[in-house]
Amino acid sequence: MYQKKFAVTHVEGNCEKILALFDDKSAALEYGKNLYKPNIKGILACIQANFDETGNIQGNVCRVFKVWE
C-alpha cells in the first residue's frame, strides 16, 4: 500500500537520494532548511509523492514544494 509523504531529496547529476521522509510538510521544510549549505553540490528539494513501504516513489505524480540551490 502506498502512502502520501513528504521527502527531502538530494539530486546531483543523474542521482537522486531520499534523505528523509515525513508525514508533515512543515517538518520536511524545516529539515531541508537546516540541512542546506550554500556550498553543497547539487540540489536539495522538498517533494510530496506516494511512497511504498521501502521508501521508493511510486507512480508518476510528484509535487515540489521547495528547492534549495
Coordinates of C-alpha atoms in Angstrom, one line a residue, residues 3-9 16 18 20-25 28-29 45-51 57-66:
Q3 CA 1.3 6.4 1.5
K4 CA 1.5 10.1 0.5
K5 CA 4.5 11.5 2.3
F6 CA 6.9 14.5 2.1
A7 CA 10.5 13.9 1.4
V8 CA 13.7 15.9 1.4
T9 CA 15.9 14.8 -1.6
E16 CA 18.6 11.3 -6.6
I18 CA 15.9 10.5 -0.5
A20 CA 14.4 11.7 4.9
L21 CA 10.6 11.0 4.8
F22 CA 8.0 13.0 6.8
D23 CA 4.2 12.9 7.3
D24 CA 4.2 16.7 7.9
K25 CA 5.2 19.3 5.3
A28 CA 10.2 18.4 5.9
L29 CA 10.7 22.1 5.1
A45 CA 14.3 19.7 -2.6
C46 CA 11.2 19.1 -0.6
I47 CA 8.7 17.0 -2.5
Q48 CA 5.4 15.2 -1.9
A49 CA 4.7 11.8 -3.6
N50 CA 3.3 8.3 -3.0
F51 CA 5.9 6.1 -1.4
I57 CA 8.5 6.7 -5.0
Q58 CA 5.5 5.0 -6.7
G59 CA 3.6 6.5 -9.6
N60 CA 4.2 9.5 -11.9
V61 CA 2.9 12.3 -9.6
C62 CA 5.5 14.2 -7.6
R63 CA 4.8 17.7 -6.2
V64 CA 7.7 20.0 -5.5
F65 CA 7.3 22.5 -2.6
K66 CA 10.7 24.0 -2.1

